[in-house]
Coordinates of C-alpha atoms in Angstrom, one line a residue:
Chain A
M325 CA -55.8 -3.2 103.9
S326 CA -56.9 -4.4 100.5
N327 CA -58.1 -0.9 99.5
T328 CA -55.3 0.9 97.7
P329 CA -55.4 4.6 97.9
D330 CA -56.1 4.6 94.1
S331 CA -59.3 2.4 94.3
E332 CA -60.5 4.5 97.2
S333 CA -60.2 7.7 95.5
R334 CA -62.0 6.2 92.5
A335 CA -64.9 4.9 94.6
T336 CA -65.3 8.3 96.2
G337 CA -65.0 10.0 93.0
A338 CA -67.8 8.1 91.5
R339 CA -70.0 9.0 94.2
L340 CA -68.9 12.6 94.1
T341 CA -69.8 12.8 90.2
S342 CA -73.5 11.5 90.4
A343 CA -73.9 14.0 93.2
T344 CA -72.3 16.8 91.4
L345 CA -74.2 16.4 88.1
S346 CA -76.2 19.3 87.0
P347 CA -80.0 18.7 87.4
A348 CA -80.3 18.6 83.5
E349 CA -77.7 15.8 83.3
R350 CA -79.4 13.5 85.9
P351 CA -81.4 10.5 84.6
S352 CA -85.0 11.7 84.1
L353 CA -87.7 10.2 86.2
Q354 CA -90.4 11.3 83.7
K355 CA -92.5 8.5 82.1
R356 CA -91.6 7.8 78.6
W357 CA -93.5 5.8 76.0
S358 CA -91.7 2.6 75.0
L359 CA -92.9 -1.0 73.9
T360 CA -92.8 -2.2 77.5
T361 CA -95.1 0.5 78.9
L362 CA -97.4 -0.1 75.9
K363 CA -97.4 -3.9 76.5
E364 CA -98.4 -3.3 80.1
Q365 CA -101.3 -1.1 79.2
C366 CA -102.5 -3.6 76.7
I367 CA -102.4 -6.4 79.2
R368 CA -104.1 -4.2 81.7
L369 CA -106.9 -3.5 79.1
V370 CA -107.4 -7.1 78.3
L371 CA -107.7 -8.2 81.8
F372 CA -110.2 -5.4 82.6
C373 CA -112.2 -6.4 79.5
C374 CA -112.5 -10.0 80.7
A375 CA -113.6 -8.9 84.2
L376 CA -116.1 -6.4 82.6
L377 CA -117.5 -9.1 80.4
S378 CA -118.8 -11.2 83.3
V379 CA -120.1 -8.1 85.0
A380 CA -121.8 -7.0 81.9
T381 CA -123.3 -10.3 81.1
T382 CA -125.0 -10.5 84.5
A383 CA -126.2 -6.8 84.2
G384 CA -127.5 -7.8 80.7
I385 CA -129.4 -10.7 81.9
I386 CA -130.8 -8.6 84.8
L387 CA -131.8 -6.0 82.2
V388 CA -133.5 -8.3 79.9
L389 CA -135.3 -10.1 82.6
F390 CA -136.5 -6.9 84.0
S391 CA -137.8 -5.4 80.8
E392 CA -139.6 -8.4 79.7
T393 CA -141.0 -8.7 83.2
L394 CA -142.4 -5.1 82.7
L395 CA -143.8 -6.0 79.2
F396 CA -145.4 -9.0 80.8
F397 CA -147.0 -7.0 83.5
S398 CA -148.3 -4.7 81.0
Q399 CA -150.6 -7.5 79.7
V400 CA -151.2 -9.4 82.9
S401 CA -152.0 -7.4 86.1
V402 CA -149.6 -8.0 89.1
L403 CA -152.7 -8.7 91.1
S404 CA -153.7 -11.7 89.0
F405 CA -150.1 -12.9 89.0
F406 CA -149.9 -13.0 92.8
G407 CA -153.7 -13.6 93.4
D408 CA -154.6 -16.3 90.9
T409 CA -154.1 -19.9 91.9
V410 CA -154.1 -21.4 88.4
W411 CA -151.3 -21.5 86.0
Q412 CA -152.4 -22.3 82.5
P413 CA -150.5 -20.0 80.1
Q414 CA -151.1 -22.3 77.0
S415 CA -154.7 -22.1 77.3
Q416 CA -156.2 -20.5 74.0
D417 CA -159.5 -19.2 75.3
N418 CA -158.5 -18.5 79.0
P419 CA -154.9 -18.0 79.7
R420 CA -154.2 -17.8 83.5
F421 CA -150.9 -16.6 85.2
G422 CA -151.1 -17.2 88.9
I423 CA -147.6 -18.0 90.0
W424 CA -148.6 -20.1 93.2
P425 CA -148.8 -23.4 91.6
L426 CA -145.3 -23.0 90.3
A427 CA -144.0 -21.5 93.4
C428 CA -145.8 -24.3 95.5
G429 CA -144.0 -26.8 93.5
T430 CA -140.6 -25.3 93.9
F431 CA -140.9 -24.7 97.7
L432 CA -142.4 -28.3 98.0
V433 CA -139.2 -29.7 96.4
A434 CA -136.9 -27.6 98.2
G435 CA -138.7 -28.1 101.4
I436 CA -138.5 -31.9 101.1
A437 CA -134.8 -31.5 99.9
G438 CA -134.1 -29.4 103.1
L439 CA -135.9 -32.0 105.4
I440 CA -133.6 -34.6 104.0
G441 CA -130.4 -32.8 103.2
M442 CA -130.3 -30.5 106.4
P443 CA -130.1 -33.3 109.0
L444 CA -128.0 -35.6 106.8
G445 CA -125.6 -32.9 105.9
L446 CA -125.4 -31.4 109.5
L447 CA -124.8 -34.9 111.1
S448 CA -122.2 -35.9 108.7
A449 CA -120.5 -32.6 109.3
L450 CA -120.7 -33.1 112.9
Y451 CA -119.2 -36.6 112.4
L452 CA -116.4 -35.5 110.3
S453 CA -115.4 -32.6 112.5
E454 CA -115.9 -33.9 116.0
Y455 CA -115.8 -37.8 116.0
A456 CA -113.8 -38.9 112.8
S457 CA -110.2 -39.7 113.1
E458 CA -107.9 -37.7 110.9
R459 CA -107.5 -41.0 108.8
S460 CA -111.2 -41.7 108.1
R461 CA -111.8 -38.1 107.6
S462 CA -109.3 -38.1 104.9
Y463 CA -111.2 -40.9 103.1
L464 CA -114.7 -39.8 103.9
K465 CA -114.6 -36.1 103.1
P466 CA -113.5 -36.5 99.4
T467 CA -116.0 -39.4 99.0
L468 CA -118.7 -37.1 100.2
E469 CA -117.8 -34.3 97.9
V470 CA -117.9 -36.7 94.9
L471 CA -121.6 -36.5 95.4
A472 CA -121.4 -32.9 94.3
G473 CA -119.7 -33.9 91.0
I474 CA -122.5 -36.2 89.9
P475 CA -124.5 -34.4 87.1
S476 CA -128.0 -33.5 88.2
I477 CA -129.6 -35.2 85.3
V478 CA -128.3 -38.5 86.8
Y479 CA -130.2 -37.8 90.0
G480 CA -133.2 -37.1 88.0
Y481 CA -133.0 -40.3 86.2
F482 CA -132.2 -42.4 89.4
A483 CA -135.5 -41.0 90.8
L484 CA -137.5 -41.7 88.0
V485 CA -136.4 -45.2 87.2
F486 CA -135.4 -46.4 90.6
L487 CA -136.6 -44.3 93.6
T488 CA -140.3 -44.0 92.4
P489 CA -140.9 -47.6 90.9
Y490 CA -138.8 -49.6 93.5
V491 CA -139.0 -47.7 96.7
L492 CA -141.9 -45.2 96.9
Q493 CA -144.4 -47.0 95.0
P494 CA -143.9 -50.2 97.0
I495 CA -144.1 -48.4 100.2
F496 CA -146.9 -45.9 99.7
M497 CA -148.9 -47.7 97.0
N498 CA -148.6 -51.3 97.7
A499 CA -148.3 -51.1 101.3
L500 CA -150.2 -48.0 102.4
G501 CA -152.6 -47.7 99.6
F502 CA -151.9 -44.1 98.3
E503 CA -151.8 -43.2 94.6
V504 CA -148.4 -42.6 93.6
G505 CA -147.6 -41.0 90.2
G506 CA -144.7 -42.0 87.9
F507 CA -143.7 -38.3 88.4
N508 CA -144.0 -37.2 92.0
V509 CA -142.6 -34.4 94.2
L510 CA -141.3 -36.7 96.8
S511 CA -138.8 -38.6 94.7
A512 CA -137.6 -35.2 93.3
G513 CA -137.2 -33.8 96.9
I514 CA -135.4 -36.9 98.1
V515 CA -132.8 -36.7 95.4
V516 CA -132.5 -33.1 95.5
G517 CA -131.9 -33.6 99.1
I518 CA -129.1 -36.0 98.6
M519 CA -127.6 -33.6 96.0
I520 CA -127.3 -30.8 98.7
V521 CA -125.7 -32.8 101.3
P522 CA -122.3 -32.2 100.1
T523 CA -122.9 -28.4 100.0
I524 CA -124.2 -28.5 103.7
S525 CA -121.8 -30.8 105.2
S526 CA -118.7 -29.2 103.5
L527 CA -119.8 -25.7 104.5
S528 CA -121.0 -26.7 107.9
E529 CA -117.7 -28.7 108.5
D530 CA -115.6 -25.6 107.9
V531 CA -117.6 -23.6 110.5
L532 CA -117.6 -26.3 113.0
R533 CA -114.0 -26.7 112.7
S534 CA -113.3 -23.0 113.1
V535 CA -114.9 -23.2 116.6
P536 CA -111.6 -22.7 118.8
R537 CA -110.2 -25.9 120.2
G538 CA -110.1 -24.2 123.6
L539 CA -113.9 -24.3 123.9
R540 CA -113.8 -28.1 123.3
E541 CA -111.1 -28.6 125.9
A542 CA -113.0 -26.4 128.4
G543 CA -116.2 -28.6 127.9
L544 CA -114.2 -31.9 128.3
A545 CA -112.4 -30.6 131.4
L546 CA -115.7 -29.9 133.1
G547 CA -116.7 -33.6 132.5
S548 CA -118.7 -33.3 129.3
T549 CA -119.0 -36.3 127.1
K550 CA -118.2 -35.8 123.4
F551 CA -121.8 -35.6 122.6
D552 CA -122.3 -32.7 125.2
V553 CA -119.4 -30.8 123.7
S554 CA -120.6 -31.3 120.3
V555 CA -124.3 -30.3 121.0
R556 CA -124.0 -27.9 123.7
I557 CA -120.9 -26.0 122.7
V558 CA -119.7 -26.6 119.3
L559 CA -123.1 -26.5 117.5
P560 CA -124.3 -23.3 119.3
A561 CA -121.1 -21.6 118.6
A562 CA -121.2 -22.4 115.0
L563 CA -125.0 -21.9 114.7
S564 CA -125.2 -18.9 112.4
G565 CA -122.5 -20.4 110.1
I566 CA -124.8 -23.5 109.7
M567 CA -127.8 -21.4 109.1
A568 CA -125.9 -19.8 106.3
A569 CA -124.9 -23.2 104.9
F570 CA -128.7 -24.3 105.1
L571 CA -129.6 -21.2 103.2
L572 CA -127.0 -21.6 100.3
A573 CA -128.1 -25.2 100.0
L574 CA -131.7 -24.3 99.9
S575 CA -131.2 -21.6 97.3
R576 CA -129.4 -24.3 95.3
A577 CA -132.4 -26.6 95.9
V578 CA -134.8 -23.9 94.6
G579 CA -132.7 -23.3 91.4
E580 CA -132.2 -27.0 90.8
T581 CA -133.6 -27.7 87.2
M582 CA -132.7 -31.1 85.7
A583 CA -133.5 -33.4 88.5
V584 CA -136.9 -31.8 89.1
T585 CA -137.9 -31.7 85.5
I586 CA -137.5 -35.5 85.0
A587 CA -138.5 -36.7 88.5
A588 CA -141.4 -34.3 89.3
G589 CA -142.9 -33.7 85.9
S590 CA -144.9 -30.6 84.6
Q591 CA -148.4 -30.5 86.1
P592 CA -148.7 -27.1 87.5
D593 CA -151.1 -27.8 90.4
L594 CA -151.5 -25.9 93.6
S595 CA -151.4 -28.9 95.9
L596 CA -149.6 -30.2 99.0
N597 CA -149.8 -33.8 97.9
V598 CA -146.2 -34.9 97.5
L599 CA -147.2 -38.1 95.7
R600 CA -148.5 -36.4 92.7
S601 CA -146.8 -34.7 89.9
I602 CA -146.2 -30.8 90.0
E603 CA -144.4 -28.3 88.1
T604 CA -141.6 -26.1 89.6
M605 CA -140.6 -22.8 88.2
T606 CA -137.4 -24.2 86.6
A607 CA -139.2 -27.0 85.1
Y608 CA -141.7 -24.7 83.6
I609 CA -138.8 -22.6 82.0
V610 CA -137.4 -25.7 80.4
M611 CA -140.7 -26.9 79.0
V612 CA -141.5 -23.4 77.4
S613 CA -137.9 -23.2 76.2
L614 CA -138.2 -26.5 74.3
G615 CA -141.7 -25.7 73.0
E616 CA -142.6 -23.2 70.3
A617 CA -143.8 -20.2 72.2
A618 CA -143.5 -17.4 69.5
A619 CA -141.1 -14.6 70.6
G620 CA -143.1 -11.7 71.9
S621 CA -146.3 -13.8 72.8
I622 CA -147.5 -13.8 76.3
E623 CA -146.6 -17.3 76.9
Y624 CA -142.9 -16.4 75.9
R625 CA -142.8 -13.4 78.2
S626 CA -144.2 -15.6 81.1
L627 CA -140.9 -17.3 80.8
Y628 CA -139.0 -14.2 81.9
V629 CA -141.3 -13.4 84.6
V630 CA -140.9 -16.9 86.1
A631 CA -137.1 -16.6 85.7
M632 CA -137.2 -13.2 87.4
S633 CA -139.0 -14.5 90.4
L634 CA -136.6 -17.4 90.6
F635 CA -133.7 -15.0 90.3
L636 CA -135.1 -12.8 93.1
I637 CA -135.9 -15.8 95.5
T638 CA -132.3 -17.3 95.1
L639 CA -130.6 -13.7 95.1
V640 CA -132.3 -12.9 98.5
M641 CA -131.4 -16.2 100.1
N642 CA -127.8 -15.9 98.9
I643 CA -127.4 -12.3 100.2
I644 CA -128.8 -13.3 103.6
A645 CA -126.6 -16.4 103.8
R646 CA -123.5 -14.3 102.9
F647 CA -124.5 -11.7 105.4
I648 CA -124.8 -14.3 108.2
L649 CA -121.4 -15.9 107.2
R650 CA -119.6 -12.7 107.3
R651 CA -120.8 -11.7 110.6
Y652 CA -120.1 -15.1 112.1
R653 CA -116.5 -14.9 110.7
N654 CA -116.0 -11.6 112.6
V655 CA -116.7 -13.3 115.9
Y656 CA -113.6 -15.6 116.0
Q657 CA -111.2 -13.8 114.0
Chain B
M591 CA -88.8 -3.7 140.3
L592 CA -89.7 -7.2 140.9
P593 CA -88.9 -8.4 144.4
S594 CA -86.3 -11.0 144.6
L595 CA -87.3 -14.7 145.1
S596 CA -85.9 -14.6 148.8
Q597 CA -87.8 -11.6 149.6
V598 CA -91.0 -13.1 148.3
I599 CA -90.3 -16.2 150.5
A600 CA -89.4 -14.1 153.4
E601 CA -92.5 -12.1 153.2
K602 CA -94.6 -15.1 152.8
K603 CA -93.1 -16.7 155.9
A604 CA -93.9 -13.4 157.8
G605 CA -97.5 -14.1 157.2
Q606 CA -97.8 -11.3 154.6
P607 CA -100.5 -11.5 151.9
P608 CA -99.3 -13.1 148.8
T609 CA -99.4 -10.2 146.6
H610 CA -101.6 -7.2 147.3
G611 CA -103.4 -8.4 150.0
Q612 CA -107.0 -9.3 150.5
G613 CA -107.8 -12.1 152.7
A614 CA -104.6 -13.6 153.5
M615 CA -104.6 -15.9 156.4
S616 CA -101.9 -18.0 158.1
H617 CA -101.8 -21.2 156.6
G618 CA -101.8 -24.2 159.0
T619 CA -99.6 -27.2 158.6
P620 CA -100.5 -28.9 155.4
D621 CA -101.8 -32.3 155.6
T622 CA -99.1 -34.4 153.8
S623 CA -99.9 -37.8 155.1
Q624 CA -101.8 -39.1 152.1
P625 CA -100.9 -37.6 148.9
K626 CA -103.9 -36.4 146.6
I627 CA -102.2 -37.3 143.5
E628 CA -99.2 -39.7 143.1
T629 CA -97.4 -40.6 139.9
R630 CA -94.8 -43.4 139.7
H631 CA -92.3 -43.9 136.8
L632 CA -94.8 -42.0 134.5
N633 CA -93.5 -41.9 130.8
F634 CA -95.4 -40.0 128.1
Y635 CA -95.1 -40.1 124.4
Y636 CA -96.4 -38.1 121.5
G637 CA -96.2 -40.7 118.8
Q638 CA -92.6 -41.7 118.7
R639 CA -91.3 -38.6 120.6
Q640 CA -91.0 -39.1 124.4
A641 CA -92.2 -35.8 126.3
L642 CA -91.9 -37.1 129.9
F643 CA -89.4 -39.5 131.4
D644 CA -89.9 -41.4 134.5
I645 CA -91.8 -38.9 136.6
S646 CA -92.5 -39.9 140.2
I647 CA -94.2 -37.2 142.4
Q648 CA -96.6 -36.8 145.2
V649 CA -98.9 -33.9 145.3
P650 CA -100.2 -33.2 148.8
Q651 CA -103.9 -32.5 149.9
R652 CA -105.1 -29.0 150.0
N653 CA -102.2 -27.3 148.9
V654 CA -100.8 -25.4 146.0
T655 CA -98.1 -27.3 144.1
A656 CA -96.2 -25.3 141.4
L657 CA -94.6 -26.8 138.4
I658 CA -91.9 -24.6 137.0
G659 CA -89.4 -25.1 134.2
P660 CA -88.4 -23.5 130.8
S661 CA -90.8 -23.8 127.8
G662 CA -91.1 -27.2 126.3
C663 CA -89.9 -29.0 129.6
G664 CA -93.0 -31.1 129.9
K665 CA -94.7 -29.5 132.7
S666 CA -98.0 -28.7 130.8
T667 CA -98.0 -32.2 129.4
F668 CA -97.6 -33.4 132.9
L669 CA -100.5 -31.5 134.2
R670 CA -102.6 -32.8 131.4
T671 CA -101.9 -36.4 132.3
L672 CA -103.6 -35.8 135.6
N673 CA -107.1 -35.3 134.1
R674 CA -106.4 -37.5 131.0
M675 CA -106.7 -34.3 128.7
N676 CA -104.1 -35.7 126.6
D677 CA -106.4 -38.6 125.6
I678 CA -107.8 -36.3 123.0
V679 CA -104.4 -35.9 121.3
D680 CA -103.9 -38.3 118.5
G681 CA -100.9 -40.8 119.1
A682 CA -100.6 -39.7 122.9
R683 CA -99.4 -42.7 125.0
V684 CA -99.0 -43.1 128.8
E685 CA -96.7 -45.6 130.7
G686 CA -96.5 -45.9 134.5
L687 CA -99.0 -45.2 137.2
V688 CA -101.1 -42.0 138.0
Q689 CA -103.2 -42.2 141.1
L690 CA -105.8 -40.0 142.4
D691 CA -106.6 -40.9 146.0
G692 CA -104.8 -44.2 145.5
T693 CA -106.8 -45.2 142.3
D694 CA -105.0 -45.7 139.1
I695 CA -106.7 -43.3 136.8
Y696 CA -105.4 -45.0 133.6
R697 CA -107.2 -48.3 134.4
P698 CA -109.4 -49.4 131.6
N699 CA -112.6 -49.3 133.6
I700 CA -112.0 -45.6 134.7
D701 CA -114.8 -43.3 133.6
V702 CA -113.0 -40.2 132.3
V703 CA -116.0 -38.0 132.3
S704 CA -116.4 -38.5 136.1
L705 CA -112.7 -38.2 136.7
R706 CA -112.7 -34.7 135.0
K707 CA -115.4 -33.7 137.1
R708 CA -113.2 -34.4 140.2
V709 CA -110.2 -32.9 138.6
G710 CA -111.0 -29.4 137.1
M711 CA -108.9 -27.5 134.9
V712 CA -108.2 -23.9 134.0
F713 CA -106.5 -23.0 130.8
Q714 CA -103.7 -20.6 129.9
K715 CA -106.0 -18.8 127.4
S716 CA -109.3 -17.9 129.1
N717 CA -111.8 -19.8 127.1
P718 CA -115.4 -18.8 128.2
F719 CA -118.2 -20.3 126.1
P720 CA -119.9 -17.8 123.8
K721 CA -122.9 -17.9 126.3
S722 CA -124.1 -15.7 129.1
V723 CA -122.1 -15.4 132.3
F724 CA -124.7 -17.5 134.1
D725 CA -124.8 -20.2 131.5
N726 CA -121.0 -20.4 131.6
V727 CA -120.9 -21.2 135.4
A728 CA -124.1 -23.4 135.1
F729 CA -122.6 -25.5 132.3
G730 CA -121.0 -28.3 134.5
P731 CA -124.0 -28.7 136.8
R732 CA -126.3 -28.6 133.8
I733 CA -124.5 -31.4 132.0
A734 CA -124.5 -33.4 135.3
G735 CA -128.2 -33.3 135.0
L736 CA -129.2 -30.3 137.4
T737 CA -132.1 -28.4 136.0
D738 CA -133.6 -26.7 139.1
R739 CA -133.3 -23.0 138.3
K740 CA -133.0 -21.8 141.9
K741 CA -130.4 -24.6 142.7
L742 CA -128.3 -23.4 139.7
G743 CA -128.6 -19.8 140.7
E744 CA -127.1 -20.7 144.1
I745 CA -124.3 -22.6 142.7
V746 CA -123.7 -19.8 140.2
E747 CA -123.6 -17.2 142.9
S748 CA -121.4 -19.1 145.2
C749 CA -118.9 -20.0 142.6
L750 CA -118.6 -16.5 141.3
K751 CA -118.1 -15.4 145.0
R752 CA -115.5 -17.9 145.6
A753 CA -113.8 -16.9 142.4
A754 CA -114.0 -13.2 143.5
L755 CA -116.2 -12.1 140.5
W756 CA -119.5 -11.8 142.1
E757 CA -119.3 -8.0 142.8
E758 CA -118.3 -7.2 139.3
V759 CA -120.9 -9.4 137.4
S760 CA -123.8 -9.9 139.7
H761 CA -125.8 -7.3 137.8
R762 CA -124.9 -8.6 134.4
L763 CA -125.3 -12.4 134.7
K764 CA -127.3 -12.4 131.3
D765 CA -124.7 -10.6 129.4
S766 CA -122.2 -12.5 127.2
A767 CA -119.2 -13.8 128.9
L768 CA -117.1 -12.5 125.8
A769 CA -118.0 -8.9 127.0
L770 CA -115.9 -9.3 130.1
S771 CA -112.4 -8.2 130.3
G772 CA -109.5 -10.6 129.9
G773 CA -109.0 -10.9 133.7
Q774 CA -112.7 -11.4 134.4
Q775 CA -112.9 -14.0 131.8
Q776 CA -110.2 -16.1 133.5
R777 CA -111.8 -15.7 136.8
L778 CA -115.1 -16.6 135.3
C779 CA -113.1 -19.8 134.0
I780 CA -112.1 -20.6 137.4
A781 CA -115.7 -20.2 138.7
R782 CA -116.9 -22.5 136.0
A783 CA -114.5 -24.9 137.1
L784 CA -115.4 -24.8 140.7
A785 CA -119.1 -25.4 139.7
T786 CA -118.5 -29.0 139.1
D787 CA -117.3 -29.2 142.8
P788 CA -113.9 -30.7 142.0
E789 CA -111.5 -31.7 144.5
V790 CA -108.4 -30.9 142.4
L791 CA -107.8 -27.8 140.3
L792 CA -105.2 -28.0 137.6
M793 CA -104.1 -24.7 136.3
D794 CA -102.1 -24.2 133.2
E795 CA -100.5 -20.7 133.3
P796 CA -103.8 -19.3 134.4
A797 CA -102.3 -15.6 134.6
S798 CA -99.8 -15.5 131.8
A799 CA -102.2 -13.7 129.4
L800 CA -103.3 -11.3 132.0
D801 CA -102.1 -7.7 132.9
P802 CA -100.4 -7.2 136.4
A803 CA -103.4 -6.1 138.3
S804 CA -105.6 -9.0 136.9
T805 CA -102.6 -11.4 137.8
A806 CA -102.6 -10.1 141.3
R807 CA -106.3 -10.9 141.7
V808 CA -105.9 -14.3 140.3
E809 CA -103.0 -15.0 142.6
D810 CA -104.8 -13.9 145.6
L811 CA -107.6 -16.1 144.6
I812 CA -105.4 -19.2 144.2
F813 CA -104.0 -18.5 147.7
E814 CA -107.6 -18.4 148.9
L815 CA -108.7 -21.5 147.2
R816 CA -105.8 -23.7 148.6
R817 CA -107.8 -24.1 151.7
N818 CA -110.4 -26.2 150.2
Y819 CA -108.8 -27.6 146.8
T820 CA -105.8 -29.3 145.9
I821 CA -104.1 -27.0 143.3
V822 CA -101.4 -27.8 140.7
I823 CA -100.4 -24.8 138.8
V824 CA -98.0 -24.6 135.9
T825 CA -96.3 -21.2 135.8
H826 CA -93.5 -19.4 133.8
N827 CA -93.2 -16.9 136.4
M828 CA -91.0 -18.0 139.4
Q829 CA -92.2 -15.1 141.4
Q830 CA -95.7 -16.3 141.1
A831 CA -94.7 -19.9 142.1
A832 CA -92.9 -18.5 145.1
R833 CA -95.9 -16.3 146.0
V834 CA -98.7 -18.7 145.8
S835 CA -97.4 -22.4 146.3
E836 CA -96.3 -24.4 149.2
F837 CA -94.5 -27.0 147.1
T838 CA -92.7 -26.6 143.9
A839 CA -91.5 -29.0 141.3
F840 CA -88.8 -28.2 138.8
F841 CA -89.1 -29.9 135.5
F842 CA -86.3 -29.8 132.8
Q843 CA -86.3 -31.6 129.4
G844 CA -89.2 -33.9 130.3
R845 CA -87.7 -34.9 133.6
L846 CA -88.4 -34.0 137.3
I847 CA -85.3 -32.7 138.5
E848 CA -86.3 -31.5 142.0
M849 CA -89.4 -31.2 144.2
D850 CA -89.4 -29.5 147.7
R851 CA -91.2 -27.1 149.8
T852 CA -91.2 -23.8 147.9
D853 CA -89.1 -21.9 150.4
Q854 CA -86.6 -24.7 150.4
L855 CA -86.5 -25.1 146.6
F856 CA -86.0 -21.4 145.9
T857 CA -83.5 -20.6 148.7
K858 CA -81.5 -23.9 148.9
P859 CA -81.9 -26.0 145.9
K860 CA -80.4 -29.2 146.1
E861 CA -79.6 -29.8 142.3
K862 CA -77.3 -27.7 140.2
E863 CA -79.8 -27.3 137.2
T864 CA -82.4 -26.0 139.8
E865 CA -80.1 -23.3 141.1
D866 CA -78.9 -22.4 137.5
Y867 CA -82.6 -21.9 136.5
I868 CA -83.9 -20.0 139.5
T869 CA -80.9 -17.7 139.5
G870 CA -81.6 -16.9 135.7
R871 CA -78.7 -18.6 134.2
F872 CA -80.8 -20.3 131.5
G873 CA -84.4 -20.7 130.4

């Protein structure tokens, strides 16, 4: 035995002493102020302030939007805002504030973008998740995501100096005989559509891949082709997730500013002609911000009411999308 | 307590029901003249790793053949070579011959889609589609091009009956299949596999995720189905193999050690490894 009687007694002795200490002599568990605890408190406070700042900023923005919107509606009736079909805030003798021309422009661009971006994004997601080999996927996916990194002003510029004069005008004007403006909705819609492809494909691919492998195997074992499996099993199973991806992408298209300002121009017309210039809500905000609307004037306040409308539209779309996405996740987890 | 293997075999010989007894019938002599499936010198690789070594086996018509062996012995891999499900695995490679009714199924001009219609499969984890009960069973006929609602209804009914599920779901065909219990889901998957009218059914541990009562129902069902289908079943459970199968093949480390009539293999195994495994000395 290595333990001598001596060391053994010392060990038990030590145990005994700590147990036999009187309550007052035991180390206190009470919290004491020291430099360490102070530092912890400071760090906690700083981090909390950082978090608070972003929440407070958002709250502040909403507050300002809200109050300016109320002031706007004290001068312009809600009825004419939603009822009038003309938007001419700059007019000196007869300023009119019907939101529909701007809303129409925004939804036209978003609609065209959706028509182009949704199928393109969904099909590329389907290819990436169901058909592509691991190798080609590892090249294609990052490449597609690079699209998301291109500044939106580049897209707008591309629409203005390439798409309109070299693609749209030759096709619609020279070949089909329609009038095509230098600024037009179609070119803006097309580039915004391309812009939202990465959002759609990347989100949709995630939901497609989260469809259990067992379902694909079951389909194949029943004698389905890969196409049958993709379209009849994987796609329906992932449908709600894909809807959410669409909504998120569309809300991005609605909020898109730079590309549409450059490509679609600033002509607030209530018209469904996609070959003419229109003005979107975002483009209007850009224009007024750059101009010299006096603070407190009705024109200045119209900025806020448009921003508020835009905010509400995208907010609702985002909330619906997140709601669908969360419900979908619960199905397979 | 579990019955011993020899007890199970003895009961089966005496014409007892396989488990708990519905519809057991004495089984005529199996037609072993022409094997339904035959493999010769089958090697299988996942990339560099060889998973199956020189498997030569004959699966008789209209019989249940059980594949047993410890985990990772290659029995599932072997099963999945029979309907070419391994094709979807990256880097999978097959050498040797796999024949269905004398036709090499790995020949380049084989249509895998029609092969899989003839060789159905039921998986370890029940995997109903997130659709209604009806749409699950009707899936196979529909992709084959059948649209007639009445005919689909007839197929669905007869397959659910053959899978012993009709009584339980006939009033809720439109409900989601995911609302069924685990055992019902697995029988639904069997019904779905039957709906493509296959000749062979491959079953990869079909009862391993089920409770004992559901397992018993699935085993009874397999015993019933053997009269019309050639069934190959992978199982971990030797009692199950003894109960439902006429032939058993023992796999070990990617090799086929021994295949024989089930009663022979479980009572008088020829190989030392088989004996060690069935007496529980390893695995």
